Amino acid sequence: MEIEKRITELGLTLPAPMKTPPGVTLSFPWVRVHGSRAFVSGHGPLLADGSLAGPFGKVGAEVTEEQAYESARLTALAMLSSLRDALGDLDRVDAWLRVFGMINTAPGFVRTPAVINGFSDLIVQLWGPSRGSHARSAVGQAALPFDIPVEIEAEVAIV
């Protein structure tokens, strides 16, 4: 329970599972474990109760870069909650392998790596550079589900 201890020491909490908006059905698992890997479906920022966290809209228009960085950090916590539910213990994550970050961008916003740093910085802070560093993409999108500013998926090695 070392990772959860670090989360608590940072004054952070993992949110409840996502409360889907009315009329929305998600027909996939949040985490798919196969062998020694866990594939994590796209997650967005959540509040503690599992509802979607604002602000909503395009980064570079309605959402600032700083707000989007925080949304990416909240997305990391949402993903960690799903991993804990699927694995039973976050200490089973041996290494972060790949992260794919998508940002709901306004035309001309090109600082997508700075936004996804909100996710990566927290993961490296929790797991350290040897286990937390990961290959990564950070791309702008015309739109994201529910008008969230950030969606992130990942792949981790597990023990």
PDB file of N, CA and C in Angstrom, residues 15 19 38 40 53 71 82 85 94 114-115 141 144 148 158:
ATOM      1  N   PRO A  15     -11.028   9.287  -6.458  1.00  0.00           N
ATOM      2  CA  PRO A  15     -12.475   9.490  -6.568  1.00  0.00           C
ATOM      3  C   PRO A  15     -13.237   8.178  -6.642  1.00  0.00           C
ATOM      4  N   LYS A  19     -19.562   8.447 -12.504  1.00  0.00           N
ATOM      5  CA  LYS A  19     -21.017   8.465 -12.644  1.00  0.00           C
ATOM      6  C   LYS A  19     -21.295   8.920 -14.074  1.00  0.00           C
ATOM      7  N   ALA A  38      -1.837  -4.254 -17.863  1.00  0.00           N
ATOM      8  CA  ALA A  38      -3.184  -3.712 -17.707  1.00  0.00           C
ATOM      9  C   ALA A  38      -3.327  -2.568 -18.697  1.00  0.00           C
ATOM     10  N   VAL A  40      -5.603   0.513 -19.793  1.00  0.00           N
ATOM     11  CA  VAL A  40      -6.561   1.393 -19.125  1.00  0.00           C
ATOM     12  C   VAL A  40      -7.280   2.239 -20.165  1.00  0.00           C
ATOM     13  N   ALA A  53     -15.516  16.450 -13.545  1.00  0.00           N
ATOM     14  CA  ALA A  53     -14.996  17.702 -12.997  1.00  0.00           C
ATOM     15  C   ALA A  53     -14.831  18.729 -14.103  1.00  0.00           C
ATOM     16  N   SER A  71      -6.801  19.416 -14.705  1.00  0.00           N
ATOM     17  CA  SER A  71      -7.720  18.374 -15.194  1.00  0.00           C
ATOM     18  C   SER A  71      -6.960  17.089 -15.498  1.00  0.00           C
ATOM     19  N   SER A  82      -9.535   3.443 -10.820  1.00  0.00           N
ATOM     20  CA  SER A  82      -9.935   2.288 -11.632  1.00  0.00           C
ATOM     21  C   SER A  82      -8.908   1.167 -11.543  1.00  0.00           C
ATOM     22  N   ASP A  85      -9.317  -0.594  -8.242  1.00  0.00           N
ATOM     23  CA  ASP A  85     -10.492  -1.466  -8.269  1.00  0.00           C
ATOM     24  C   ASP A  85     -10.209  -2.753  -9.040  1.00  0.00           C
ATOM     25  N   ASP A  94       3.918  -2.268 -11.660  1.00  0.00           N
ATOM     26  CA  ASP A  94       5.373  -2.362 -11.631  1.00  0.00           C
ATOM     27  C   ASP A  94       6.029  -1.259 -12.454  1.00  0.00           C
ATOM     28  N   ALA A 114       2.430  20.347 -22.373  1.00  0.00           N
ATOM     29  CA  ALA A 114       2.383  21.007 -21.060  1.00  0.00           C
ATOM     30  C   ALA A 114       1.121  20.610 -20.297  1.00  0.00           C
ATOM     31  N   VAL A 115       0.011  20.386 -20.999  1.00  0.00           N
ATOM     32  CA  VAL A 115      -1.228  19.979 -20.348  1.00  0.00           C
ATOM     33  C   VAL A 115      -1.093  18.565 -19.781  1.00  0.00           C
ATOM     34  N   GLN A 141      -7.403  17.463 -30.040  1.00  0.00           N
ATOM     35  CA  GLN A 141      -8.585  16.888 -30.675  1.00  0.00           C
ATOM     36  C   GLN A 141      -9.620  17.983 -30.900  1.00  0.00           C
ATOM     37  N   LEU A 144     -13.941  16.197 -27.333  1.00  0.00           N
ATOM     38  CA  LEU A 144     -13.835  15.032 -26.458  1.00  0.00           C
ATOM     39  C   LEU A 144     -15.204  14.763 -25.840  1.00  0.00           C
ATOM     40  N   ILE A 148     -15.232  17.407 -21.981  1.00  0.00           N
ATOM     41  CA  ILE A 148     -14.134  17.456 -21.013  1.00  0.00           C
ATOM     42  C   ILE A 148     -12.887  17.999 -21.713  1.00  0.00           C
ATOM     43  N   ILE A 158       2.225  -5.075 -14.747  1.00  0.00           N
ATOM     44  CA  ILE A 158       1.775  -5.425 -13.401  1.00  0.00           C
ATOM     45  C   ILE A 158       2.450  -6.698 -12.918  1.00  0.00           C
TER      46      ILE A 158
END
